PDB file of N, CA and C and ligand atoms in Angstrom:
ATOM      1  N   MET O   1      -1.438  16.944  17.732  1.00  0.00           N
ATOM      2  CA  MET O   1      -0.170  16.574  18.182  1.00  0.00           C
ATOM      3  C   MET O   1      -0.472  15.938  19.575  1.00  0.00           C
ATOM      4  N   SER O   2      -0.069  14.764  19.717  1.00  0.00           N
ATOM      5  CA  SER O   2      -0.190  14.275  21.132  1.00  0.00           C
ATOM      6  C   SER O   2       0.937  14.365  22.240  1.00  0.00           C
ATOM      7  N   GLN O   3       0.601  14.552  23.651  1.00  0.00           N
ATOM      8  CA  GLN O   3       1.534  14.535  24.406  1.00  0.00           C
ATOM      9  C   GLN O   3       2.573  13.837  24.304  1.00  0.00           C
ATOM     10  N   LEU O   4       4.048  14.395  24.431  1.00  0.00           N
ATOM     11  CA  LEU O   4       5.162  13.669  24.573  1.00  0.00           C
ATOM     12  C   LEU O   4       5.158  12.869  25.923  1.00  0.00           C
ATOM     13  N   PRO O   5       5.350  11.573  25.902  1.00  0.00           N
ATOM     14  CA  PRO O   5       5.739  10.785  27.487  1.00  0.00           C
ATOM     15  C   PRO O   5       6.891  11.764  28.019  1.00  0.00           C
ATOM     16  N   ASN O   6       6.778  11.683  29.349  1.00  0.00           N
ATOM     17  CA  ASN O   6       8.048  11.842  30.235  1.00  0.00           C
ATOM     18  C   ASN O   6       9.088  10.893  30.040  1.00  0.00           C
ATOM     19  N   CYS O   7      10.319  11.369  30.277  1.00  0.00           N
ATOM     20  CA  CYS O   7      11.606  10.302  30.138  1.00  0.00           C
ATOM     21  C   CYS O   7      11.461   9.403  31.225  1.00  0.00           C
ATOM     22  N   PRO O   8      11.336   8.151  30.797  1.00  0.00           N
ATOM     23  CA  PRO O   8      11.299   6.926  31.431  1.00  0.00           C
ATOM     24  C   PRO O   8      12.658   6.839  32.369  1.00  0.00           C
ATOM     25  N   GLN O   9      13.849   7.417  31.804  1.00  0.00           N
ATOM     26  CA  GLN O   9      14.968   7.387  33.008  1.00  0.00           C
ATOM     27  C   GLN O   9      15.054   8.377  34.116  1.00  0.00           C
ATOM     28  N   CYS O  10      14.869   9.763  34.154  1.00  0.00           N
ATOM     29  CA  CYS O  10      14.777  10.522  34.754  1.00  0.00           C
ATOM     30  C   CYS O  10      13.183  11.342  35.328  1.00  0.00           C
ATOM     31  N   GLY O  11      12.455  11.177  34.459  1.00  0.00           N
ATOM     32  CA  GLY O  11      10.994  11.735  34.730  1.00  0.00           C
ATOM     33  C   GLY O  11      11.040  13.048  33.898  1.00  0.00           C
ATOM     34  N   SER O  12      11.670  13.638  33.467  1.00  0.00           N
ATOM     35  CA  SER O  12      11.994  14.861  32.996  1.00  0.00           C
ATOM     36  C   SER O  12      10.668  14.785  31.874  1.00  0.00           C
ATOM     37  N   GLU O  13      10.385  16.218  31.811  1.00  0.00           N
ATOM     38  CA  GLU O  13       8.873  16.337  31.022  1.00  0.00           C
ATOM     39  C   GLU O  13       9.230  17.266  29.746  1.00  0.00           C
ATOM     40  N   TYR O  14      10.658  17.666  29.663  1.00  0.00           N
ATOM     41  CA  TYR O  14      10.895  18.364  28.549  1.00  0.00           C
ATOM     42  C   TYR O  14      11.174  17.680  27.454  1.00  0.00           C
ATOM     43  N   THR O  15      10.822  16.350  27.184  1.00  0.00           N
ATOM     44  CA  THR O  15      11.409  15.508  26.107  1.00  0.00           C
ATOM     45  C   THR O  15      10.819  16.161  24.862  1.00  0.00           C
ATOM     46  N   TYR O  16      11.539  15.687  23.760  1.00  0.00           N
ATOM     47  CA  TYR O  16      11.027  16.100  22.607  1.00  0.00           C
ATOM     48  C   TYR O  16      11.293  14.974  21.618  1.00  0.00           C
ATOM     49  N   GLU O  17      10.872  15.090  20.247  1.00  0.00           N
ATOM     50  CA  GLU O  17      10.755  13.869  19.274  1.00  0.00           C
ATOM     51  C   GLU O  17      11.902  14.318  18.047  1.00  0.00           C
ATOM     52  N   ASP O  18      12.854  13.177  17.812  1.00  0.00           N
ATOM     53  CA  ASP O  18      13.632  13.425  16.805  1.00  0.00           C
ATOM     54  C   ASP O  18      13.825  12.166  15.925  1.00  0.00           C
ATOM     55  N   ARG O  19      13.270  12.310  14.463  1.00  0.00           N
ATOM     56  CA  ARG O  19      13.400  11.383  13.782  1.00  0.00           C
ATOM     57  C   ARG O  19      13.006  10.026  14.245  1.00  0.00           C
ATOM     58  N   GLY O  20      11.845  10.007  14.959  1.00  0.00           N
ATOM     59  CA  GLY O  20      10.994   9.008  15.382  1.00  0.00           C
ATOM     60  C   GLY O  20      11.675   8.381  16.790  1.00  0.00           C
ATOM     61  N   LEU O  21      12.511   9.247  17.168  1.00  0.00           N
ATOM     62  CA  LEU O  21      13.027   8.864  18.732  1.00  0.00           C
ATOM     63  C   LEU O  21      12.357   9.892  19.382  1.00  0.00           C
ATOM     64  N   PHE O  22      12.442   9.580  20.905  1.00  0.00           N
ATOM     65  CA  PHE O  22      12.011  10.500  21.853  1.00  0.00           C
ATOM     66  C   PHE O  22      13.699  10.867  22.697  1.00  0.00           C
ATOM     67  N   VAL O  23      13.918  12.272  22.762  1.00  0.00           N
ATOM     68  CA  VAL O  23      14.961  12.320  23.455  1.00  0.00           C
ATOM     69  C   VAL O  23      14.827  13.219  24.536  1.00  0.00           C
ATOM     70  N   CYS O  24      15.532  12.761  25.531  1.00  0.00           N
ATOM     71  CA  CYS O  24      15.601  13.725  26.889  1.00  0.00           C
ATOM     72  C   CYS O  24      16.513  14.550  26.689  1.00  0.00           C
ATOM     73  N   PRO O  25      16.264  15.782  27.175  1.00  0.00           N
ATOM     74  CA  PRO O  25      17.673  16.866  26.976  1.00  0.00           C
ATOM     75  C   PRO O  25      18.294  16.783  28.291  1.00  0.00           C
ATOM     76  N   GLU O  26      17.794  16.602  29.515  1.00  0.00           N
ATOM     77  CA  GLU O  26      18.337  16.557  30.869  1.00  0.00           C
ATOM     78  C   GLU O  26      19.242  15.648  31.137  1.00  0.00           C
ATOM     79  N   CYS O  27      18.912  14.217  30.484  1.00  0.00           N
ATOM     80  CA  CYS O  27      19.819  13.135  31.122  1.00  0.00           C
ATOM     81  C   CYS O  27      20.591  12.644  29.770  1.00  0.00           C
ATOM     82  N   GLY O  28      19.749  12.821  28.631  1.00  0.00           N
ATOM     83  CA  GLY O  28      20.604  12.386  27.316  1.00  0.00           C
ATOM     84  C   GLY O  28      19.835  11.331  26.660  1.00  0.00           C
ATOM     85  N   HIS O  29      18.876  10.793  27.474  1.00  0.00           N
ATOM     86  CA  HIS O  29      18.145   9.221  27.264  1.00  0.00           C
ATOM     87  C   HIS O  29      17.504   9.390  25.835  1.00  0.00           C
ATOM     88  N   GLU O  30      17.529   8.362  25.072  1.00  0.00           N
ATOM     89  CA  GLU O  30      16.857   8.127  23.687  1.00  0.00           C
ATOM     90  C   GLU O  30      15.934   7.001  24.025  1.00  0.00           C
ATOM     91  N   TRP O  31      14.933   6.991  23.354  1.00  0.00           N
ATOM     92  CA  TRP O  31      14.274   6.014  23.235  1.00  0.00           C
ATOM     93  C   TRP O  31      12.990   5.995  22.073  1.00  0.00           C
ATOM     94  N   SER O  32      12.424   4.857  21.939  1.00  0.00           N
ATOM     95  CA  SER O  32      11.494   4.939  20.686  1.00  0.00           C
ATOM     96  C   SER O  32      10.420   4.439  21.211  1.00  0.00           C
ATOM     97  N   ASP O  33       9.334   5.006  20.491  1.00  0.00           N
ATOM     98  CA  ASP O  33       7.885   4.739  20.863  1.00  0.00           C
ATOM     99  C   ASP O  33       7.537   3.437  19.595  1.00  0.00           C
ATOM    100  N   ALA O  34       7.413   2.318  20.112  1.00  0.00           N
ATOM    101  CA  ALA O  34       7.452   1.156  19.271  1.00  0.00           C
ATOM    102  C   ALA O  34       5.826   1.276  18.605  1.00  0.00           C
ATOM    103  N   GLN O  35       5.031   1.819  19.501  1.00  0.00           N
ATOM    104  CA  GLN O  35       3.792   1.814  18.674  1.00  0.00           C
ATOM    105  C   GLN O  35       3.711   2.802  17.486  1.00  0.00           C
ATOM    106  N   SER O  36       4.406   4.043  17.779  1.00  0.00           N
ATOM    107  CA  SER O  36       4.127   5.031  16.803  1.00  0.00           C
ATOM    108  C   SER O  36       5.094   4.570  15.648  1.00  0.00           C
ATOM    109  N   ALA O  37       6.042   3.790  15.724  1.00  0.00           N
ATOM    110  CA  ALA O  37       7.067   3.149  14.622  1.00  0.00           C
ATOM    111  C   ALA O  37       6.121   2.495  13.905  1.00  0.00           C
ATOM    112  N   GLU O  38       5.421   1.690  14.444  1.00  0.00           N
ATOM    113  CA  GLU O  38       4.289   0.711  13.663  1.00  0.00           C
ATOM    114  C   GLU O  38       3.568   1.365  12.947  1.00  0.00           C
ATOM    115  N   GLN O  39       2.809   2.346  13.396  1.00  0.00           N
ATOM    116  CA  GLN O  39       2.092   3.277  12.644  1.00  0.00           C
ATOM    117  C   GLN O  39       2.580   3.762  11.516  1.00  0.00           C
ATOM    118  N   GLU O  40       3.799   4.343  11.727  1.00  0.00           N
ATOM    119  CA  GLU O  40       4.274   4.801  10.633  1.00  0.00           C
ATOM    120  C   GLU O  40       4.534   4.135   9.441  1.00  0.00           C
ATOM    121  N   SER O  41       5.059   2.849   9.571  1.00  0.00           N
ATOM    122  CA  SER O  41       5.381   2.099   8.479  1.00  0.00           C
ATOM    123  C   SER O  41       3.839   1.529   8.007  1.00  0.00           C
ATOM    124  N   GLY O  42       3.057   1.393   9.021  1.00  0.00           N
ATOM    125  CA  GLY O  42       2.015   0.542   8.697  1.00  0.00           C
ATOM    126  C   GLY O  42       1.928  -0.644   8.428  1.00  0.00           C
ATOM    127  N   LEU O  43       3.171  -1.504   8.647  1.00  0.00           N
ATOM    128  CA  LEU O  43       3.326  -2.765   8.457  1.00  0.00           C
ATOM    129  C   LEU O  43       3.345  -3.489   9.869  1.00  0.00           C
ATOM    130  N   VAL O  44       2.299  -4.621   9.951  1.00  0.00           N
ATOM    131  CA  VAL O  44       2.231  -5.450  10.879  1.00  0.00           C
ATOM    132  C   VAL O  44       2.159  -6.871  10.094  1.00  0.00           C
ATOM    133  N   VAL O  45       3.569  -7.412  10.568  1.00  0.00           N
ATOM    134  CA  VAL O  45       3.933  -8.778   9.778  1.00  0.00           C
ATOM    135  C   VAL O  45       4.065  -9.894  10.930  1.00  0.00           C
ATOM    136  N   LYS O  46       3.300 -10.970  10.819  1.00  0.00           N
ATOM    137  CA  LYS O  46       3.610 -11.741  11.940  1.00  0.00           C
ATOM    138  C   LYS O  46       3.608 -13.178  11.308  1.00  0.00           C
ATOM    139  N   ASP O  47       4.444 -14.065  12.087  1.00  0.00           N
ATOM    140  CA  ASP O  47       4.880 -15.254  11.395  1.00  0.00           C
ATOM    141  C   ASP O  47       3.745 -16.266  11.814  1.00  0.00           C
ATOM    142  N   ALA O  48       4.003 -17.539  11.450  1.00  0.00           N
ATOM    143  CA  ALA O  48       3.148 -18.581  11.561  1.00  0.00           C
ATOM    144  C   ALA O  48       2.424 -18.752  12.885  1.00  0.00           C
ATOM    145  N   ASN O  49       3.100 -18.286  14.086  1.00  0.00           N
ATOM    146  CA  ASN O  49       2.628 -18.578  15.417  1.00  0.00           C
ATOM    147  C   ASN O  49       1.937 -17.126  15.805  1.00  0.00           C
ATOM    148  N   GLY O  50       1.894 -16.291  15.008  1.00  0.00           N
ATOM    149  CA  GLY O  50       1.064 -15.099  15.223  1.00  0.00           C
ATOM    150  C   GLY O  50       2.008 -13.984  16.232  1.00  0.00           C
ATOM    151  N   ASN O  51       3.468 -14.210  15.738  1.00  0.00           N
ATOM    152  CA  ASN O  51       4.302 -13.061  16.393  1.00  0.00           C
ATOM    153  C   ASN O  51       4.824 -12.137  15.766  1.00  0.00           C
ATOM    154  N   LEU O  52       4.864 -11.156  16.014  1.00  0.00           N
ATOM    155  CA  LEU O  52       5.216  -9.958  15.448  1.00  0.00           C
ATOM    156  C   LEU O  52       6.375  -9.981  14.927  1.00  0.00           C
ATOM    157  N   LEU O  53       6.833  -9.790  13.616  1.00  0.00           N
ATOM    158  CA  LEU O  53       8.309 -10.134  13.291  1.00  0.00           C
ATOM    159  C   LEU O  53       8.749  -8.400  12.955  1.00  0.00           C
ATOM    160  N   GLN O  54      10.087  -8.245  13.023  1.00  0.00           N
ATOM    161  CA  GLN O  54      10.542  -6.997  12.767  1.00  0.00           C
ATOM    162  C   GLN O  54      11.639  -6.940  11.849  1.00  0.00           C
ATOM    163  N   ASP O  55      12.179  -5.779  11.164  1.00  0.00           N
ATOM    164  CA  ASP O  55      13.231  -5.618  10.453  1.00  0.00           C
ATOM    165  C   ASP O  55      14.597  -6.220  11.314  1.00  0.00           C
ATOM    166  N   GLY O  56      15.213  -7.150  10.803  1.00  0.00           N
ATOM    167  CA  GLY O  56      16.647  -7.343  11.216  1.00  0.00           C
ATOM    168  C   GLY O  56      16.229  -8.750  11.917  1.00  0.00           C
ATOM    169  N   ASP O  57      14.868  -9.419  12.071  1.00  0.00           N
ATOM    170  CA  ASP O  57      14.918 -10.585  12.762  1.00  0.00           C
ATOM    171  C   ASP O  57      15.271 -12.064  11.966  1.00  0.00           C
ATOM    172  N   SER O  58      15.524 -12.820  12.578  1.00  0.00           N
ATOM    173  CA  SER O  58      16.050 -14.271  12.155  1.00  0.00           C
ATOM    174  C   SER O  58      14.896 -15.246  12.375  1.00  0.00           C
ATOM    175  N   VAL O  59      14.574 -15.694  11.066  1.00  0.00           N
ATOM    176  CA  VAL O  59      13.406 -16.912  11.276  1.00  0.00           C
ATOM    177  C   VAL O  59      13.965 -17.984  10.593  1.00  0.00           C
ATOM    178  N   THR O  60      13.019 -19.075  10.689  1.00  0.00           N
ATOM    179  CA  THR O  60      13.087 -20.663  10.295  1.00  0.00           C
ATOM    180  C   THR O  60      12.104 -20.692   9.236  1.00  0.00           C
ATOM    181  N   VAL O  61      12.262 -21.249   7.836  1.00  0.00           N
ATOM    182  CA  VAL O  61      11.312 -21.702   7.105  1.00  0.00           C
ATOM    183  C   VAL O  61      10.564 -22.788   7.618  1.00  0.00           C
ATOM    184  N   ILE O  62       9.289 -23.223   7.759  1.00  0.00           N
ATOM    185  CA  ILE O  62       8.518 -24.042   8.361  1.00  0.00           C
ATOM    186  C   ILE O  62       8.153 -25.191   7.191  1.00  0.00           C
ATOM    187  N   LYS O  63       8.360 -24.887   5.990  1.00  0.00           N
ATOM    188  CA  LYS O  63       7.791 -25.605   5.065  1.00  0.00           C
ATOM    189  C   LYS O  63       8.603 -25.440   3.886  1.00  0.00           C
ATOM    190  N   ASP O  64       8.538 -26.673   3.089  1.00  0.00           N
ATOM    191  CA  ASP O  64       9.357 -26.491   1.820  1.00  0.00           C
ATOM    192  C   ASP O  64       8.791 -25.511   0.986  1.00  0.00           C
ATOM    193  N   LEU O  65       9.534 -24.652   0.229  1.00  0.00           N
ATOM    194  CA  LEU O  65       8.987 -23.777  -0.407  1.00  0.00           C
ATOM    195  C   LEU O  65       9.493 -23.807  -2.211  1.00  0.00           C
ATOM    196  N   LYS O  66       8.676 -24.072  -2.946  1.00  0.00           N
ATOM    197  CA  LYS O  66       9.003 -24.073  -4.213  1.00  0.00           C
ATOM    198  C   LYS O  66       9.672 -22.573  -4.881  1.00  0.00           C
ATOM    199  N   VAL O  67      10.531 -22.343  -5.480  1.00  0.00           N
ATOM    200  CA  VAL O  67      11.051 -21.287  -6.053  1.00  0.00           C
ATOM    201  C   VAL O  67      11.228 -21.464  -7.388  1.00  0.00           C
ATOM    202  N   LYS O  68      10.827 -20.379  -7.936  1.00  0.00           N
ATOM    203  CA  LYS O  68      10.506 -20.567  -9.719  1.00  0.00           C
ATOM    204  C   LYS O  68      11.683 -20.291 -10.023  1.00  0.00           C
ATOM    205  N   GLY O  69      12.524 -21.019 -11.005  1.00  0.00           N
ATOM    206  CA  GLY O  69      13.632 -20.953 -11.554  1.00  0.00           C
ATOM    207  C   GLY O  69      14.742 -21.540 -11.002  1.00  0.00           C
ATOM    208  N   ALA O  70      14.521 -21.939  -9.674  1.00  0.00           N
ATOM    209  CA  ALA O  70      15.254 -22.738  -8.958  1.00  0.00           C
ATOM    210  C   ALA O  70      15.499 -24.186  -9.088  1.00  0.00           C
ATOM    211  N   SER O  71      16.706 -24.731  -8.861  1.00  0.00           N
ATOM    212  CA  SER O  71      16.643 -26.249  -9.059  1.00  0.00           C
ATOM    213  C   SER O  71      16.131 -27.075  -8.068  1.00  0.00           C
ATOM    214  N   GLY O  72      15.919 -26.626  -6.522  1.00  0.00           N
ATOM    215  CA  GLY O  72      15.156 -27.096  -5.702  1.00  0.00           C
ATOM    216  C   GLY O  72      14.470 -26.144  -4.838  1.00  0.00           C
ATOM    217  N   PRO O  73      13.532 -26.804  -3.781  1.00  0.00           N
ATOM    218  CA  PRO O  73      12.950 -25.772  -2.966  1.00  0.00           C
ATOM    219  C   PRO O  73      13.915 -25.347  -1.926  1.00  0.00           C
ATOM    220  N   ILE O  74      13.158 -24.092  -1.182  1.00  0.00           N
ATOM    221  CA  ILE O  74      13.950 -23.826  -0.213  1.00  0.00           C
ATOM    222  C   ILE O  74      13.652 -24.663   1.143  1.00  0.00           C
ATOM    223  N   LYS O  75      14.363 -25.579   1.510  1.00  0.00           N
ATOM    224  CA  LYS O  75      13.908 -26.297   2.461  1.00  0.00           C
ATOM    225  C   LYS O  75      13.529 -25.991   3.847  1.00  0.00           C
ATOM    226  N   GLN O  76      12.131 -26.824   4.433  1.00  0.00           N
ATOM    227  CA  GLN O  76      12.156 -26.532   5.807  1.00  0.00           C
ATOM    228  C   GLN O  76      13.061 -26.483   6.786  1.00  0.00           C
ATOM    229  N   GLY O  77      13.084 -25.698   7.415  1.00  0.00           N
ATOM    230  CA  GLY O  77      14.331 -25.407   8.617  1.00  0.00           C
ATOM    231  C   GLY O  77      15.325 -24.686   8.186  1.00  0.00           C
ATOM    232  N   THR O  78      15.349 -24.232   6.785  1.00  0.00           N
ATOM    233  CA  THR O  78      16.266 -23.171   6.493  1.00  0.00           C
ATOM    234  C   THR O  78      16.098 -21.912   7.264  1.00  0.00           C
ATOM    235  N   LYS O  79      17.250 -21.630   7.857  1.00  0.00           N
ATOM    236  CA  LYS O  79      17.414 -20.379   8.714  1.00  0.00           C
ATOM    237  C   LYS O  79      17.611 -18.859   7.619  1.00  0.00           C
ATOM    238  N   VAL O  80      16.895 -18.231   8.045  1.00  0.00           N
ATOM    239  CA  VAL O  80      17.107 -16.739   7.299  1.00  0.00           C
ATOM    240  C   VAL O  80      17.115 -15.881   8.396  1.00  0.00           C
ATOM    241  N   LYS O  81      18.524 -15.019   7.884  1.00  0.00           N
ATOM    242  CA  LYS O  81      18.808 -13.657   8.950  1.00  0.00           C
ATOM    243  C   LYS O  81      18.719 -12.672   8.228  1.00  0.00           C
ATOM    244  N   ASN O  82      18.646 -11.696   9.409  1.00  0.00           N
ATOM    245  CA  ASN O  82      18.206 -10.124   8.791  1.00  0.00           C
ATOM    246  C   ASN O  82      17.277 -10.162   7.936  1.00  0.00           C
ATOM    247  N   ILE O  83      15.900 -10.362   8.264  1.00  0.00           N
ATOM    248  CA  ILE O  83      14.973 -10.255   7.263  1.00  0.00           C
ATOM    249  C   ILE O  83      14.426  -8.715   7.093  1.00  0.00           C
ATOM    250  N   ARG O  84      13.807  -8.485   6.170  1.00  0.00           N
ATOM    251  CA  ARG O  84      13.450  -6.916   5.957  1.00  0.00           C
ATOM    252  C   ARG O  84      11.791  -6.914   5.697  1.00  0.00           C
ATOM    253  N   LEU O  85      11.012  -6.314   6.613  1.00  0.00           N
ATOM    254  CA  LEU O  85       9.508  -6.302   6.085  1.00  0.00           C
ATOM    255  C   LEU O  85       9.209  -5.563   5.055  1.00  0.00           C
ATOM    256  N   VAL O  86       8.493  -5.941   3.979  1.00  0.00           N
ATOM    257  CA  VAL O  86       7.921  -5.121   2.962  1.00  0.00           C
ATOM    258  C   VAL O  86       6.259  -5.437   2.946  1.00  0.00           C
ATOM    259  N   GLU O  87       5.940  -4.540   1.932  1.00  0.00           N
ATOM    260  CA  GLU O  87       4.563  -4.526   2.043  1.00  0.00           C
ATOM    261  C   GLU O  87       4.038  -5.459   0.637  1.00  0.00           C
ATOM    262  N   GLY O  88       2.958  -6.101   0.785  1.00  0.00           N
ATOM    263  CA  GLY O  88       2.504  -6.952  -0.043  1.00  0.00           C
ATOM    264  C   GLY O  88       2.127  -8.497   0.075  1.00  0.00           C
ATOM    265  N   ASP O  89       2.008  -9.230  -0.522  1.00  0.00           N
ATOM    266  CA  ASP O  89       1.684 -10.758  -0.641  1.00  0.00           C
ATOM    267  C   ASP O  89       2.679 -11.463   0.209  1.00  0.00           C
ATOM    268  N   HIS O  90       4.076 -11.238  -0.545  1.00  0.00           N
ATOM    269  CA  HIS O  90       5.344 -11.900  -0.434  1.00  0.00           C
ATOM    270  C   HIS O  90       5.986 -10.702   0.916  1.00  0.00           C
ATOM    271  N   ASN O  91       5.738 -10.758   2.041  1.00  0.00           N
ATOM    272  CA  ASN O  91       5.860  -9.454   2.922  1.00  0.00           C
ATOM    273  C   ASN O  91       7.407  -9.573   3.552  1.00  0.00           C
ATOM    274  N   ILE O  92       8.151 -10.676   3.162  1.00  0.00           N
ATOM    275  CA  ILE O  92       9.493 -10.517   3.640  1.00  0.00           C
ATOM    276  C   ILE O  92      10.456 -10.492   2.743  1.00  0.00           C
ATOM    277  N   ASP O  93      11.512  -9.639   2.653  1.00  0.00           N
ATOM    278  CA  ASP O  93      12.584  -9.537   1.902  1.00  0.00           C
ATOM    279  C   ASP O  93      13.735  -9.987   2.595  1.00  0.00           C
ATOM    280  N   CYS O  94      14.537 -11.009   1.938  1.00  0.00           N
ATOM    281  CA  CYS O  94      15.639 -11.333   2.664  1.00  0.00           C
ATOM    282  C   CYS O  94      16.901 -12.277   1.737  1.00  0.00           C
ATOM    283  N   LYS O  95      17.751 -12.650   2.091  1.00  0.00           N
ATOM    284  CA  LYS O  95      18.922 -13.300   1.114  1.00  0.00           C
ATOM    285  C   LYS O  95      18.919 -14.727   1.886  1.00  0.00           C
ATOM    286  N   ILE O  96      18.643 -15.935   0.963  1.00  0.00           N
ATOM    287  CA  ILE O  96      18.897 -16.976   1.443  1.00  0.00           C
ATOM    288  C   ILE O  96      20.281 -17.622   0.659  1.00  0.00           C
ATOM    289  N   ASP O  97      21.022 -18.008   1.422  1.00  0.00           N
ATOM    290  CA  ASP O  97      22.393 -19.177   0.678  1.00  0.00           C
ATOM    291  C   ASP O  97      21.969 -19.759  -0.331  1.00  0.00           C
ATOM    292  N   GLY O  98      22.499 -19.817  -1.278  1.00  0.00           N
ATOM    293  CA  GLY O  98      22.289 -20.377  -2.582  1.00  0.00           C
ATOM    294  C   GLY O  98      20.880 -20.111  -3.424  1.00  0.00           C
ATOM    295  N   PHE O  99      20.332 -19.086  -2.815  1.00  0.00           N
ATOM    296  CA  PHE O  99      19.114 -18.756  -3.625  1.00  0.00           C
ATOM    297  C   PHE O  99      19.389 -17.183  -3.990  1.00  0.00           C
ATOM    298  N   GLY O 100      19.977 -16.455  -2.889  1.00  0.00           N
ATOM    299  CA  GLY O 100      20.072 -15.115  -3.338  1.00  0.00           C
ATOM    300  C   GLY O 100      18.880 -14.383  -2.546  1.00  0.00           C
ATOM    301  N   ALA O 101      18.439 -13.149  -3.352  1.00  0.00           N
ATOM    302  CA  ALA O 101      17.647 -12.212  -2.811  1.00  0.00           C
ATOM    303  C   ALA O 101      16.185 -12.932  -3.134  1.00  0.00           C
ATOM    304  N   MET O 102      15.486 -12.849  -1.859  1.00  0.00           N
ATOM    305  CA  MET O 102      14.125 -13.635  -1.935  1.00  0.00           C
ATOM    306  C   MET O 102      13.117 -12.876  -1.275  1.00  0.00           C
ATOM    307  N   SER O 103      11.967 -13.413  -1.922  1.00  0.00           N
ATOM    308  CA  SER O 103      10.666 -12.832  -0.999  1.00  0.00           C
ATOM    309  C   SER O 103       9.873 -13.986  -0.540  1.00  0.00           C
ATOM    310  N   LEU O 104       9.511 -13.829   0.674  1.00  0.00           N
ATOM    311  CA  LEU O 104       8.721 -14.768   1.461  1.00  0.00           C
ATOM    312  C   LEU O 104       7.520 -14.323   2.103  1.00  0.00           C
ATOM    313  N   LYS O 105       6.500 -15.334   2.381  1.00  0.00           N
ATOM    314  CA  LYS O 105       5.419 -15.084   2.726  1.00  0.00           C
ATOM    315  C   LYS O 105       5.785 -15.373   4.548  1.00  0.00           C
ATOM    316  N   SER O 106       5.302 -14.573   4.990  1.00  0.00           N
ATOM    317  CA  SER O 106       5.426 -14.488   6.721  1.00  0.00           C
ATOM    318  C   SER O 106       4.875 -15.586   7.365  1.00  0.00           C
ATOM    319  N   GLU O 107       3.586 -16.170   6.414  1.00  0.00           N
ATOM    320  CA  GLU O 107       3.008 -17.377   7.295  1.00  0.00           C
ATOM    321  C   GLU O 107       3.775 -18.606   7.079  1.00  0.00           C
ATOM    322  N   PHE O 108       4.787 -18.634   6.092  1.00  0.00           N
ATOM    323  CA  PHE O 108       5.707 -19.968   6.003  1.00  0.00           C
ATOM    324  C   PHE O 108       7.095 -19.959   6.816  1.00  0.00           C
ATOM    325  N   VAL O 109       7.322 -18.955   7.870  1.00  0.00           N
ATOM    326  CA  VAL O 109       8.251 -18.657   8.522  1.00  0.00           C
ATOM    327  C   VAL O 109       7.970 -18.812   9.950  1.00  0.00           C
ATOM    328  N   LYS O 110       8.642 -18.789  11.122  1.00  0.00           N
ATOM    329  CA  LYS O 110       8.546 -18.900  12.401  1.00  0.00           C
ATOM    330  C   LYS O 110       9.780 -17.930  12.766  1.00  0.00           C
ATOM    331  N   LYS O 111       9.480 -16.788  13.990  1.00  0.00           N
ATOM    332  CA  LYS O 111      10.721 -16.497  14.757  1.00  0.00           C
ATOM    333  C   LYS O 111      11.389 -17.277  15.379  1.00  0.00           C
ATOM    334  N   ASN O 112      12.636 -16.928  15.104  1.00  0.00           N
ATOM    335  CA  ASN O 112      13.905 -17.723  15.829  1.00  0.00           C
ATOM    336  C   ASN O 112      13.937 -17.536  17.376  1.00  0.00           C
TER     337      ASN O 112
HETATM  338 ZN1   ZN R 201      15.958  11.962  31.046  1.00  0.00          ZN
END
């Protein structure tokens, strides 16, 4: 077990961890350690520019994407809100107007 960090708010060393958050009992400050959260999920998803993506991000599609069974492609420039990162080849779950629930490859989007 690694040493818990001191509270960034008040400097208290009596911090503890609770469901992925660090909690300070002295001032009530709660914060997350982005690094450990990343290790937990094991998911590192980057957009076309190499920016890290996170759950809830909004992205823009950077090229027309053919969709099996759809009448047309997802057009370049389509905005996608509230993405969810998943494991696999198509590592972004999202909903796109007119298409419904979709899986995209992160290399074909950029963070807004
Ligand atoms: Zn504190």
